[in-house]
Short mmCIF file of C-alpha atoms in Angstrom, two decimals:
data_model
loop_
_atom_site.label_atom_id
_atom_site.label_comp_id
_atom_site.label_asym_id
_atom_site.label_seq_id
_atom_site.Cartn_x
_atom_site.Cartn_y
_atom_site.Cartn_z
CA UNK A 29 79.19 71.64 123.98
CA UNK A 30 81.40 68.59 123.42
CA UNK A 31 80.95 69.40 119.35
CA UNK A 32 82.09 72.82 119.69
CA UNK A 33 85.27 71.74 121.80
CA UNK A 34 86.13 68.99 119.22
CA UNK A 35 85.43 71.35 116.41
CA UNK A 36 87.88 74.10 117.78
CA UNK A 37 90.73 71.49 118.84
CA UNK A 38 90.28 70.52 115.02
CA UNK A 39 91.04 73.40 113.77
CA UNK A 40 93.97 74.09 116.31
CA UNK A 41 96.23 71.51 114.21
CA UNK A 42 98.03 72.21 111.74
CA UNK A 43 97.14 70.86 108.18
CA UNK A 44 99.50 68.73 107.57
CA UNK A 45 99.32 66.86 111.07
CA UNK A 46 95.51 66.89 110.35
CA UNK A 47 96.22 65.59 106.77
CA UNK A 48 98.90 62.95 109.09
CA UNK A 49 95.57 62.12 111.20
CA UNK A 50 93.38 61.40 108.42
CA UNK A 51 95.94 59.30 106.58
CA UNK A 52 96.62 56.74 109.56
CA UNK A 53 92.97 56.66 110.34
CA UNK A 54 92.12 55.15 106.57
CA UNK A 55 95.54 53.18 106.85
CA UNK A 56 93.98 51.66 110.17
CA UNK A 57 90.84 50.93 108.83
CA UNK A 58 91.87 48.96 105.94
CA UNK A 59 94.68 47.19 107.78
CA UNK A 60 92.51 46.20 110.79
CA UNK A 61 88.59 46.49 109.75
CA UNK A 62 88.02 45.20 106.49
CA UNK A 63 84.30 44.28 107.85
CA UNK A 64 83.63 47.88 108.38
CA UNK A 65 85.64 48.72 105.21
CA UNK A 66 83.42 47.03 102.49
CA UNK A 67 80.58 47.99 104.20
CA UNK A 68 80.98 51.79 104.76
CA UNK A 69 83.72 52.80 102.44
CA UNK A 70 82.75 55.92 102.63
CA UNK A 71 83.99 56.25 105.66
CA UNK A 72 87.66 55.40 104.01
CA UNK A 73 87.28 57.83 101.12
CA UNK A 74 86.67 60.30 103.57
CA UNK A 75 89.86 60.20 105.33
CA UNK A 76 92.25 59.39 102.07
CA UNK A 77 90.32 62.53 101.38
CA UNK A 78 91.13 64.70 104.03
CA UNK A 79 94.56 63.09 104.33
CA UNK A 80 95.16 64.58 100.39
CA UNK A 81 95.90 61.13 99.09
CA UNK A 82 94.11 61.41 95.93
CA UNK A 83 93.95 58.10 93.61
CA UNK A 84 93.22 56.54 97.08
CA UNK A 85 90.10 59.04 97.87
CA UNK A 86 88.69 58.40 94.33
CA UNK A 87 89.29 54.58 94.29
CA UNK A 88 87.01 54.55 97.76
CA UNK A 89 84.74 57.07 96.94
CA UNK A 90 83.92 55.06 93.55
CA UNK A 91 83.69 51.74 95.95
CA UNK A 92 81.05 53.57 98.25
CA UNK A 93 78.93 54.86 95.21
CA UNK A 94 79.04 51.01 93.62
CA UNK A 95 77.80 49.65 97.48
CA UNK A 96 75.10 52.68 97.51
CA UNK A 97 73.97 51.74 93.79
CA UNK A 98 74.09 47.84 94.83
CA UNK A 99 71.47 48.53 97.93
CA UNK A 100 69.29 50.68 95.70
CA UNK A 101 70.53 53.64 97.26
CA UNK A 102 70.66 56.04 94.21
CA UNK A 103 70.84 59.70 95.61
CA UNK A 104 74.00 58.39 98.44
CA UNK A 105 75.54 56.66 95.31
CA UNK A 106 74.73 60.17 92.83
CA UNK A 107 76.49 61.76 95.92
CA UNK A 108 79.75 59.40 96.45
CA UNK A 109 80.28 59.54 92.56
CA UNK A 110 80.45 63.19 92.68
CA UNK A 111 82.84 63.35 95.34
CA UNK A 112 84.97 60.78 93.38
CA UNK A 113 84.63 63.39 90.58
CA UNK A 114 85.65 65.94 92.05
CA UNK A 115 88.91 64.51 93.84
CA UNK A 116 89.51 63.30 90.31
CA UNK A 117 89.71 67.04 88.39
CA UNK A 118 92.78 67.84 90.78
CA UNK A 119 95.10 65.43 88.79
CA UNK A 120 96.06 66.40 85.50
CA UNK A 121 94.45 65.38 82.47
CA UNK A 122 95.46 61.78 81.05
CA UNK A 123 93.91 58.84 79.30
CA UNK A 124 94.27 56.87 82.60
CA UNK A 125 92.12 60.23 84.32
CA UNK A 126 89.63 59.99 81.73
CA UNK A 127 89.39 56.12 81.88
CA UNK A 128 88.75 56.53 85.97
CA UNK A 129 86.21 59.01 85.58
CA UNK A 130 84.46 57.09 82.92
CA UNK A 131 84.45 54.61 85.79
CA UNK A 132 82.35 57.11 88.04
CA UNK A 133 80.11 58.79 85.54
CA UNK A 134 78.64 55.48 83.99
CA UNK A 135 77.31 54.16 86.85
CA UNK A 136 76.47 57.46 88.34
CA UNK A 137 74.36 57.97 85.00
CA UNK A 138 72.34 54.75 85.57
CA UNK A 139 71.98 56.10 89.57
CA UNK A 140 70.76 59.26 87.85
CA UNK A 141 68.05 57.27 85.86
CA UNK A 142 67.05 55.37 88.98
CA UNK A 143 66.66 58.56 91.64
CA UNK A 144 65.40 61.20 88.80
CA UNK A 145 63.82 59.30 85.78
CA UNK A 146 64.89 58.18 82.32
CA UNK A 147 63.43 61.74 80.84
CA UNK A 148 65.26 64.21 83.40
CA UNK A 149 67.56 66.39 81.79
CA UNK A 150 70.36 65.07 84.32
CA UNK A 151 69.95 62.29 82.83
CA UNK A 152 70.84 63.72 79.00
CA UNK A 153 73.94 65.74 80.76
CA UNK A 154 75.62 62.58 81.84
CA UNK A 155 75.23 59.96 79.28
CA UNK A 156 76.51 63.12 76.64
CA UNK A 157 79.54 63.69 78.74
CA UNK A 158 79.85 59.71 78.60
CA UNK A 159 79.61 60.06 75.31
CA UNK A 160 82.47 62.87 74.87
CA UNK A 161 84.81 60.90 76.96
CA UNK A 162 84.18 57.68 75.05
CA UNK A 163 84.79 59.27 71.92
CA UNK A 164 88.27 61.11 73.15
CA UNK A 165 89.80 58.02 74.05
CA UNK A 166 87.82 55.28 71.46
CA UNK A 167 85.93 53.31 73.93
CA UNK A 168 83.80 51.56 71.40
CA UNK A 169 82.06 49.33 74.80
CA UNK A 170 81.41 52.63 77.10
CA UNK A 171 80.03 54.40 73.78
CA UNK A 172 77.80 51.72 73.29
CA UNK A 173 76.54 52.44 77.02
CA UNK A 174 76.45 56.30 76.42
CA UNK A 175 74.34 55.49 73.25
CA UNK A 176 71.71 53.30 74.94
CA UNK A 177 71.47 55.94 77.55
CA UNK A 178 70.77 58.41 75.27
CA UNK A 179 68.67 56.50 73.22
CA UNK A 180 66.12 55.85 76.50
CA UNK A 181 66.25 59.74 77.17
CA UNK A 182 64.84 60.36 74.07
CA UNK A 183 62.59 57.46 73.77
CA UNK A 184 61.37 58.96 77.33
CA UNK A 185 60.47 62.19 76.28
CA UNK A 186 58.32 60.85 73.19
CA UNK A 187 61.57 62.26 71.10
CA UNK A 188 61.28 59.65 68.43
CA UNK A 189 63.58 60.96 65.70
CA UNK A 190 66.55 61.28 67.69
CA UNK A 191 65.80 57.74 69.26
CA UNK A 192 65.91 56.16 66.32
CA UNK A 193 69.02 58.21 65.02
CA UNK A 194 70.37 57.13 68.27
CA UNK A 195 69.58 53.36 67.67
CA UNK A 196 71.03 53.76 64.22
CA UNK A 197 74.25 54.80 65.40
CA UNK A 198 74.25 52.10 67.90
CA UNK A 199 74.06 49.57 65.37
CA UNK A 200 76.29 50.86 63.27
CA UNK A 201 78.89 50.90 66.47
CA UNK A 202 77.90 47.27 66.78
CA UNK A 203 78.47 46.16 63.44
CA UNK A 204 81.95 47.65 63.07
CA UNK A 205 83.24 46.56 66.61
#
C-alpha cells in the first residue's frame, strides 16, 4: 500500500519539479556522501538521469559500470554501460560524443566477453562497432583494442583465417604507430 501511495504522489508532480527533485538529490549526494557515492554510483547516475542532466548521467553511469566490471560483476556493468549509451545518443553527434562512447563500449565489450564468452556473437557486435568508431575519429590505441577483440572472437570460434588476417592487421597498426 505504501508503494502505490508513493507511486501516485510521484506522478502528481510536475516534470520539471520532479526533474528539480532528482537534480538536488544527486547534487546532495556528491556534496555530502562521497562514501556512498564511489560505492553505488549508480545510484547518482540515476538521479542526473531523471533530473535530464545529461553529460552528468553518462559520466556516473560509466563510473558504476567501471565499479561493476572492477568486482567481477559483468551483467550489472553490461547493464550500467548501456544506460550510459543510451543517455549518450540524445546529444548530437561530435568527436567528443564519439570519444565518450568509445569510453563505454570498450569496457562494456570486455564485460561482454566475461558474462557471455569470447565466441558469442555479442561479443563480434561490439568490438566491430569499436572498430567503426576508432576508425571515424583515428584512434590508432582503441583500434588496436577493437582488433585484439576481434582477433579472440575468431580465434574462439576455430575461425582461423580471419584470426590471422586480424593479427596481420594488428601488426601492421603496430608497426606504423
Amino acid at each position: 500500500k505504501h508503494a502505490m501511495i508513493q507511486d501516485a504522489a510521484y506522478q502528481s508532480l510536475l516534470k520539471s519539479t520532479r526533474q528539480n527533485y532528482h537534480g538536488r538529490v544527486a547534487e546532495i549526494l556528491v556534496a555530502h556522501f562521497s562514501e556512498e557515492v564511489e560505492t553505488r554510483p549508480e545510484f547518482v547516475a540515476y538521479h542526473y538521469t531523471a533530473a535530464g542532466a545529461t553529460a552528468l548521467g553518462i559520466e556516473y553511469w560509466q563510473r558504476a559500470g567501471r565499479r561493476a566490471r572492477a568486482r567481477s560483476a559483468h551483467v550489472e556493468a553490461i547493464a550500467h554501460f548501456d544506460k550510459g549509451l543510451e543517455l549518450l545518443h540524445r546529444l548530437p553527434p561530435s568527436r567528443e560524443r564519439t570519444k565518450q562512447e568509445l569510453a563505454l563500449r570498450i569496457p562494456q565489450a570486455a564485460s561482454l566477453v566475461a558474462a557471455k564468452g569470447g565466441g558469442a556473437s555479442e561479443v563480434q557486435r561490439a568490438y566491430e562497432t569499436v572498430r567503426l568508431l576508432c576508425e571515424e575519429i583515428g584512434d590508432a590505441v582503441q583500434l588496436a583494442r577493437a582488433l585484439y577483440g576481434l582477433w579472440g572472437f575468431h580465434v574462439n570460434r576455430a575461425q582461423h583465417l580471419t584470426a590471422r588476417a586480424l593479427a596481420e592487421q594488428l601488426l601492421a597498426l603496430a608497426e606504423r604507430t
